[in-house]
Amino acid sequence: MCSSCSSGSSSTKSWIVHGIVAGAAVAAAIGGGAYLVRYRKFRARVVGIIPARYASSRFEGKPLVNILGKPMIQRTWERAKLATTLDHIVVATDDEKIAECCRGFGSDVVMTSESCRNGTERCHEALQKLDKKYDVVVNIQGDEPLIEPEIIDGIVRSLQLAPDAVFSTAVTSLKPEDAFRSQSSEMGLIPYNKSGKVNPQFPYMLHLGIQSYDAKFLKIYTELQPTPLQLEEDLEQLKVLENGYKMKVIKVDHEAHGVDVPEDVEKIENLMREQNLS
């Protein structure tokens, strides 16, 4: 698996339709109405939090970069609002410039500490400051201007349907040519084979930079000590697994398009023009 922060394409719609059909079949098989009532009540209240910071070693001020006439953080927020499972969406930031921008286009904002070490800690702090209580928190990367709302809905529903899991995320298939580029980058491939070459027959997966948490577990997570694999690979979800908690992972049909460095902006804009996205 290769880790990346990314955003999406409309191809995820085929996956979500399949999931809805499968869910309906299960509901009918085990009692239909009663099943759906329980499903709606468990972890029913969901908040989407978009953590955003101004400081970045690779791209300072990234959330405010202009993408075809709108700040990137606004485009992410607008896409997230299309998700049907979110009851509320807020931006969590430690920067007043970002906060002012977000209030300007209508987003609620929660100011958080500069000491937050990652997006998960920022989400936790923001959650504590919200007036309402929520059962599920979705961490939506602010550098994903084309995030698919179907992916957001997918990871939320997978967590709602898995009472023994405390965390959910998504992966997509990685093409051999993309796997080769990942092998040559700072991310690398898992598993690594001794030949040092990409195996075109192996089903490599790309981890998408979006995740949801059980709200009660989110507090526990921030109190857990860093773990060896988490520190080695700089992946927050590894701390979940190394501490013995269960994670739900869904596979989606999705082409990743995130903004990590300034050069990515032009790529995103060209893609949006090709897809007639305004």
mmCIF file of C-alpha atoms in Angstrom:
data_model
loop_
_atom_site.group_PDB
_atom_site.id
_atom_site.type_symbol
_atom_site.label_atom_id
_atom_site.label_comp_id
_atom_site.label_asym_id
_atom_site.label_seq_id
_atom_site.Cartn_x
_atom_site.Cartn_y
_atom_site.Cartn_z
ATOM 1 C CA MET A 1 0.000 0.000 0.000
ATOM 2 C CA CYS A 2 1.197 3.483 -0.750
ATOM 3 C CA SER A 3 0.055 6.379 1.430
ATOM 4 C CA SER A 4 -1.096 9.665 -0.065
ATOM 5 C CA CYS A 5 -3.400 12.608 0.527
ATOM 6 C CA SER A 6 -5.665 12.703 -2.475
ATOM 7 C CA SER A 7 -8.968 13.681 -4.033
ATOM 8 C CA GLY A 8 -11.230 12.147 -6.577
ATOM 9 C CA SER A 9 -13.219 11.505 -9.694
ATOM 10 C CA SER A 10 -16.827 10.619 -10.427
ATOM 11 C CA SER A 11 -15.877 6.956 -10.858
ATOM 12 C CA THR A 12 -16.616 6.356 -7.175
ATOM 13 C CA LYS A 13 -20.331 6.579 -7.945
ATOM 14 C CA SER A 14 -20.317 3.026 -9.321
ATOM 15 C CA TRP A 15 -18.889 1.773 -6.029
ATOM 16 C CA ILE A 16 -21.396 3.581 -3.850
ATOM 17 C CA VAL A 17 -24.346 2.333 -5.926
ATOM 18 C CA HIS A 18 -23.040 -1.204 -5.500
ATOM 19 C CA GLY A 19 -22.775 -0.629 -1.755
ATOM 20 C CA ILE A 20 -26.328 0.682 -1.506
ATOM 21 C CA VAL A 21 -27.714 -2.294 -3.424
ATOM 22 C CA ALA A 22 -25.764 -4.730 -1.265
ATOM 23 C CA GLY A 23 -26.934 -2.996 1.898
ATOM 24 C CA ALA A 24 -30.542 -3.174 0.791
ATOM 25 C CA ALA A 25 -30.195 -6.896 0.126
ATOM 26 C CA VAL A 26 -28.771 -7.487 3.596
ATOM 27 C CA ALA A 27 -31.546 -5.436 5.174
ATOM 28 C CA ALA A 28 -34.215 -7.443 3.387
ATOM 29 C CA ALA A 29 -32.585 -10.714 4.369
ATOM 30 C CA ILE A 30 -32.478 -9.972 8.101
ATOM 31 C CA GLY A 31 -35.645 -8.062 8.663
ATOM 32 C CA GLY A 32 -35.518 -4.892 6.592
ATOM 33 C CA GLY A 33 -37.102 -2.082 8.577
ATOM 34 C CA ALA A 34 -35.739 -2.989 12.007
ATOM 35 C CA TYR A 35 -32.222 -3.283 10.591
ATOM 36 C CA LEU A 36 -32.371 0.138 8.956
ATOM 37 C CA VAL A 37 -33.681 1.772 12.134
ATOM 38 C CA ARG A 38 -30.775 0.361 14.146
ATOM 39 C CA TYR A 39 -28.366 1.427 11.407
ATOM 40 C CA ARG A 40 -29.571 5.033 11.527
ATOM 41 C CA LYS A 41 -29.392 5.249 15.321
ATOM 42 C CA PHE A 42 -25.879 3.852 15.771
ATOM 43 C CA ARG A 43 -23.228 6.571 15.479
ATOM 44 C CA ALA A 44 -25.909 8.706 13.860
ATOM 45 C CA ARG A 45 -24.545 12.216 14.434
ATOM 46 C CA VAL A 46 -21.651 12.984 12.097
ATOM 47 C CA VAL A 47 -19.444 16.052 11.790
ATOM 48 C CA GLY A 48 -16.945 16.709 9.029
ATOM 49 C CA ILE A 49 -13.863 18.649 10.118
ATOM 50 C CA ILE A 50 -11.414 20.143 7.623
ATOM 51 C CA PRO A 51 -8.097 20.779 9.409
ATOM 52 C CA ALA A 52 -6.137 23.572 7.737
ATOM 53 C CA ARG A 53 -2.855 25.217 8.659
ATOM 54 C CA TYR A 54 -0.975 27.987 6.925
ATOM 55 C CA ALA A 55 2.561 26.803 7.677
ATOM 56 C CA SER A 56 3.848 24.032 5.427
ATOM 57 C CA SER A 57 7.403 23.073 4.561
ATOM 58 C CA ARG A 58 6.486 22.215 0.967
ATOM 59 C CA PHE A 59 3.714 24.734 0.252
ATOM 60 C CA GLU A 60 3.162 27.603 2.674
ATOM 61 C CA GLY A 61 -0.362 29.018 2.624
ATOM 62 C CA LYS A 62 -1.645 26.060 0.624
ATOM 63 C CA PRO A 63 -5.298 26.220 1.816
ATOM 64 C CA LEU A 64 -5.621 29.734 0.363
ATOM 65 C CA VAL A 65 -4.106 29.026 -3.052
ATOM 66 C CA ASN A 66 -6.359 30.083 -5.917
ATOM 67 C CA ILE A 67 -7.802 27.262 -8.012
ATOM 68 C CA LEU A 68 -9.808 28.587 -10.951
ATOM 69 C CA GLY A 69 -11.016 31.598 -9.022
ATOM 70 C CA LYS A 70 -11.666 30.078 -5.591
ATOM 71 C CA PRO A 71 -9.424 29.292 -2.603
ATOM 72 C CA MET A 72 -8.641 25.583 -2.407
ATOM 73 C CA ILE A 73 -10.148 25.312 1.073
ATOM 74 C CA GLN A 74 -13.444 26.619 -0.310
ATOM 75 C CA ARG A 75 -13.468 24.027 -3.075
ATOM 76 C CA THR A 76 -12.861 21.253 -0.535
ATOM 77 C CA TRP A 77 -15.655 22.600 1.691
ATOM 78 C CA GLU A 78 -18.097 22.822 -1.218
ATOM 79 C CA ARG A 79 -17.395 19.216 -2.234
ATOM 80 C CA ALA A 80 -17.755 17.998 1.348
ATOM 81 C CA LYS A 81 -21.146 19.699 1.639
ATOM 82 C CA LEU A 82 -22.430 17.350 -1.079
ATOM 83 C CA ALA A 83 -21.974 14.354 1.237
ATOM 84 C CA THR A 84 -25.309 13.131 2.587
ATOM 85 C CA THR A 85 -23.992 11.662 5.852
ATOM 86 C CA LEU A 86 -22.567 14.867 7.348
ATOM 87 C CA ASP A 87 -24.769 16.810 9.762
ATOM 88 C CA HIS A 88 -22.283 19.660 10.070
ATOM 89 C CA ILE A 89 -18.978 20.793 8.515
ATOM 90 C CA VAL A 90 -16.384 23.070 10.089
ATOM 91 C CA VAL A 91 -12.879 24.225 9.257
ATOM 92 C CA ALA A 92 -10.358 23.855 12.094
ATOM 93 C CA THR A 93 -7.375 26.179 11.787
ATOM 94 C CA ASP A 94 -4.738 28.012 13.800
ATOM 95 C CA ASP A 95 -4.415 30.855 11.297
ATOM 96 C CA GLU A 96 -6.602 33.959 11.220
ATOM 97 C CA LYS A 97 -6.092 34.485 7.473
ATOM 98 C CA ILE A 98 -7.566 31.056 6.779
ATOM 99 C CA ALA A 99 -10.356 31.650 9.297
ATOM 100 C CA GLU A 100 -11.307 34.983 7.712
ATOM 101 C CA CYS A 101 -11.330 33.437 4.242
ATOM 102 C CA CYS A 102 -13.558 30.554 5.359
ATOM 103 C CA ARG A 103 -16.040 32.783 7.153
ATOM 104 C CA GLY A 104 -16.210 34.826 3.962
ATOM 105 C CA PHE A 105 -17.596 31.951 1.899
ATOM 106 C CA GLY A 106 -19.934 30.735 4.655
ATOM 107 C CA SER A 107 -18.060 28.048 6.553
ATOM 108 C CA ASP A 108 -18.133 27.699 10.321
ATOM 109 C CA VAL A 109 -14.637 27.956 11.796
ATOM 110 C CA VAL A 110 -13.070 26.631 14.987
ATOM 111 C CA MET A 111 -9.762 28.168 16.049
ATOM 112 C CA THR A 112 -7.271 25.585 17.291
ATOM 113 C CA SER A 113 -3.819 25.620 18.824
ATOM 114 C CA GLU A 114 -0.596 25.925 16.848
ATOM 115 C CA SER A 115 0.741 23.039 18.928
ATOM 116 C CA CYS A 116 -1.418 20.428 17.153
ATOM 117 C CA ARG A 117 1.022 17.934 15.657
ATOM 118 C CA ASN A 118 -1.302 16.581 12.979
ATOM 119 C CA GLY A 119 -4.797 16.771 11.559
ATOM 120 C CA THR A 120 -6.166 14.213 14.000
ATOM 121 C CA GLU A 121 -5.148 16.275 17.017
ATOM 122 C CA ARG A 122 -6.636 19.369 15.379
ATOM 123 C CA CYS A 123 -9.907 17.507 14.774
ATOM 124 C CA HIS A 124 -10.005 16.409 18.404
ATOM 125 C CA GLU A 125 -9.469 19.929 19.717
ATOM 126 C CA ALA A 126 -12.124 21.311 17.371
ATOM 127 C CA LEU A 127 -14.584 18.615 18.453
ATOM 128 C CA GLN A 128 -14.224 19.683 22.093
ATOM 129 C CA LYS A 129 -15.127 23.263 21.164
ATOM 130 C CA LEU A 130 -18.298 22.482 19.219
ATOM 131 C CA ASP A 131 -21.635 23.224 20.891
ATOM 132 C CA LYS A 132 -23.278 19.978 19.773
ATOM 133 C CA LYS A 133 -22.166 16.409 20.457
ATOM 134 C CA TYR A 134 -21.309 14.051 17.618
ATOM 135 C CA ASP A 135 -20.796 10.293 17.332
ATOM 136 C CA VAL A 136 -18.506 10.246 14.291
ATOM 137 C CA VAL A 137 -15.796 12.668 13.190
ATOM 138 C CA VAL A 138 -14.627 12.734 9.568
ATOM 139 C CA ASN A 139 -11.167 14.174 8.972
ATOM 140 C CA ILE A 140 -11.365 15.754 5.499
ATOM 141 C CA GLN A 141 -8.046 16.874 4.048
ATOM 142 C CA GLY A 142 -8.109 20.556 3.120
ATOM 143 C CA ASP A 143 -5.864 19.998 0.096
ATOM 144 C CA GLU A 144 -8.412 17.846 -1.726
ATOM 145 C CA PRO A 145 -10.389 20.249 -3.926
ATOM 146 C CA LEU A 146 -11.967 17.372 -5.865
ATOM 147 C CA ILE A 147 -12.857 15.147 -2.916
ATOM 148 C CA GLU A 148 -15.688 12.787 -3.815
ATOM 149 C CA PRO A 149 -18.690 13.083 -1.473
ATOM 150 C CA GLU A 150 -19.387 9.394 -2.139
ATOM 151 C CA ILE A 151 -16.092 8.485 -0.476
ATOM 152 C CA ILE A 152 -17.015 10.531 2.588
ATOM 153 C CA ASP A 153 -20.380 8.776 2.761
ATOM 154 C CA GLY A 154 -18.720 5.411 2.219
ATOM 155 C CA ILE A 155 -16.291 5.602 5.130
ATOM 156 C CA VAL A 156 -18.994 6.983 7.435
ATOM 157 C CA ARG A 157 -21.422 4.183 6.622
ATOM 158 C CA SER A 158 -18.728 1.536 6.934
ATOM 159 C CA LEU A 159 -17.985 2.756 10.468
ATOM 160 C CA GLN A 160 -21.678 2.898 11.343
ATOM 161 C CA LEU A 161 -22.026 -0.724 10.243
ATOM 162 C CA ALA A 162 -18.959 -1.954 12.160
ATOM 163 C CA PRO A 163 -19.518 -1.563 15.922
ATOM 164 C CA ASP A 164 -16.223 -3.308 16.710
ATOM 165 C CA ALA A 165 -14.194 -0.801 14.643
ATOM 166 C CA VAL A 166 -13.186 2.677 15.820
ATOM 167 C CA PHE A 167 -11.662 4.058 12.622
ATOM 168 C CA SER A 168 -12.400 3.858 8.907
ATOM 169 C CA THR A 169 -10.586 4.912 5.769
ATOM 170 C CA ALA A 170 -10.446 4.211 2.030
ATOM 171 C CA VAL A 171 -8.041 2.752 -0.517
ATOM 172 C CA THR A 172 -8.040 2.486 -4.278
ATOM 173 C CA SER A 173 -6.153 0.308 -6.757
ATOM 174 C CA LEU A 174 -2.739 1.563 -7.790
ATOM 175 C CA LYS A 175 -1.730 1.152 -11.429
ATOM 176 C CA PRO A 176 1.690 -0.479 -12.027
ATOM 177 C CA GLU A 177 3.063 2.719 -13.586
ATOM 178 C CA ASP A 178 1.899 4.738 -10.579
ATOM 179 C CA ALA A 179 3.357 2.116 -8.264
ATOM 180 C CA PHE A 180 6.711 2.595 -9.996
ATOM 181 C CA ARG A 181 6.562 6.352 -9.376
ATOM 182 C CA SER A 182 5.645 5.737 -5.745
ATOM 183 C CA GLN A 183 8.576 3.375 -5.349
ATOM 184 C CA SER A 184 10.861 6.145 -6.579
ATOM 185 C CA SER A 185 9.370 8.748 -4.230
ATOM 186 C CA GLU A 186 9.643 9.320 -0.506
ATOM 187 C CA MET A 187 6.564 7.142 0.097
ATOM 188 C CA GLY A 188 7.712 3.776 -1.215
ATOM 189 C CA LEU A 189 5.723 0.562 -1.577
ATOM 190 C CA ILE A 190 4.397 -1.985 0.880
ATOM 191 C CA PRO A 191 5.118 -4.849 0.518
ATOM 192 C CA TYR A 192 8.637 -4.352 -0.777
ATOM 193 C CA ASN A 193 10.078 -7.262 -2.736
ATOM 194 C CA LYS A 194 13.735 -8.239 -2.811
ATOM 195 C CA SER A 195 14.050 -7.685 -6.569
ATOM 196 C CA GLY A 196 13.569 -3.962 -6.009
ATOM 197 C CA LYS A 197 11.071 -3.853 -8.874
ATOM 198 C CA VAL A 198 7.341 -3.298 -9.064
ATOM 199 C CA ASN A 199 5.426 -6.544 -9.575
ATOM 200 C CA PRO A 200 2.751 -5.728 -12.206
ATOM 201 C CA GLN A 201 0.686 -8.712 -11.016
ATOM 202 C CA PHE A 202 0.492 -7.600 -7.384
ATOM 203 C CA PRO A 203 -2.677 -5.699 -6.335
ATOM 204 C CA TYR A 204 -1.028 -2.602 -4.842
ATOM 205 C CA MET A 205 -3.361 -0.190 -3.064
ATOM 206 C CA LEU A 206 -3.176 3.569 -2.580
ATOM 207 C CA HIS A 207 -4.339 4.887 0.784
ATOM 208 C CA LEU A 208 -6.576 7.930 0.395
ATOM 209 C CA GLY A 209 -6.063 10.742 2.872
ATOM 210 C CA ILE A 210 -9.503 10.713 4.464
ATOM 211 C CA GLN A 211 -10.629 8.947 7.619
ATOM 212 C CA SER A 212 -13.433 8.830 10.139
ATOM 213 C CA TYR A 213 -13.282 8.096 13.854
ATOM 214 C CA ASP A 214 -15.661 7.083 16.563
ATOM 215 C CA ALA A 215 -15.843 10.345 18.527
ATOM 216 C CA LYS A 216 -15.185 8.659 21.884
ATOM 217 C CA PHE A 217 -12.140 6.894 20.476
ATOM 218 C CA LEU A 218 -10.756 10.156 19.111
ATOM 219 C CA LYS A 219 -10.077 11.318 22.672
ATOM 220 C CA ILE A 220 -8.373 8.012 23.462
ATOM 221 C CA TYR A 221 -6.296 8.261 20.294
ATOM 222 C CA THR A 222 -4.804 11.619 21.217
ATOM 223 C CA GLU A 223 -3.727 10.219 24.595
ATOM 224 C CA LEU A 224 -1.983 7.159 23.138
ATOM 225 C CA GLN A 225 1.781 7.293 22.911
ATOM 226 C CA PRO A 226 3.352 7.265 19.426
ATOM 227 C CA THR A 227 4.143 3.762 18.194
ATOM 228 C CA PRO A 228 7.214 2.443 16.326
ATOM 229 C CA LEU A 229 5.560 1.911 12.937
ATOM 230 C CA GLN A 230 3.679 5.193 13.155
ATOM 231 C CA LEU A 231 6.934 7.060 13.741
ATOM 232 C CA GLU A 232 8.805 5.102 11.080
ATOM 233 C CA GLU A 233 6.234 5.626 8.317
ATOM 234 C CA ASP A 234 4.570 8.833 9.574
ATOM 235 C CA LEU A 235 1.099 7.302 9.217
ATOM 236 C CA GLU A 236 -1.410 8.106 11.948
ATOM 237 C CA GLN A 237 -3.587 5.051 11.338
ATOM 238 C CA LEU A 238 -0.726 2.717 12.253
ATOM 239 C CA LYS A 239 -1.046 3.870 15.869
ATOM 240 C CA VAL A 240 -4.631 2.597 15.815
ATOM 241 C CA LEU A 241 -3.567 -0.872 14.687
ATOM 242 C CA GLU A 242 -0.472 -1.103 16.886
ATOM 243 C CA ASN A 243 -2.624 -0.438 19.946
ATOM 244 C CA GLY A 244 -4.944 -3.315 19.069
ATOM 245 C CA TYR A 245 -7.946 -1.364 17.797
ATOM 246 C CA LYS A 246 -9.880 -2.390 14.694
ATOM 247 C CA MET A 247 -10.045 -0.365 11.513
ATOM 248 C CA LYS A 248 -12.534 -0.571 8.642
ATOM 249 C CA VAL A 249 -11.095 -0.077 5.150
ATOM 250 C CA ILE A 250 -13.237 0.303 2.047
ATOM 251 C CA LYS A 251 -11.995 -0.020 -1.512
ATOM 252 C CA VAL A 252 -13.200 2.573 -4.007
ATOM 253 C CA ASP A 253 -12.728 3.112 -7.719
ATOM 254 C CA HIS A 254 -10.976 6.442 -7.600
ATOM 255 C CA GLU A 255 -8.265 8.449 -9.352
ATOM 256 C CA ALA A 256 -6.262 10.451 -6.836
ATOM 257 C CA HIS A 257 -5.607 14.171 -7.356
ATOM 258 C CA GLY A 258 -4.226 15.969 -4.312
ATOM 259 C CA VAL A 259 -2.292 19.230 -3.982
ATOM 260 C CA ASP A 260 1.015 18.687 -2.195
ATOM 261 C CA VAL A 261 3.327 21.163 -3.952
ATOM 262 C CA PRO A 262 2.759 24.326 -6.050
ATOM 263 C CA GLU A 263 3.190 22.377 -9.291
ATOM 264 C CA ASP A 264 0.069 20.342 -8.477
ATOM 265 C CA VAL A 265 -2.192 23.394 -8.800
ATOM 266 C CA GLU A 266 -1.839 23.580 -12.579
ATOM 267 C CA LYS A 267 -2.542 19.844 -12.856
ATOM 268 C CA ILE A 268 -5.750 20.218 -10.843
ATOM 269 C CA GLU A 269 -6.888 23.213 -12.885
ATOM 270 C CA ASN A 270 -6.268 21.383 -16.167
ATOM 271 C CA LEU A 271 -8.222 18.391 -14.898
ATOM 272 C CA MET A 272 -11.117 20.607 -13.826
ATOM 273 C CA ARG A 273 -11.224 22.222 -17.255
ATOM 274 C CA GLU A 274 -11.277 18.793 -18.905
ATOM 275 C CA GLN A 275 -14.194 17.733 -16.698
ATOM 276 C CA ASN A 276 -16.013 21.080 -17.037
ATOM 277 C CA LEU A 277 -15.851 21.689 -13.295
ATOM 278 C CA SER A 278 -16.246 25.333 -12.319
#
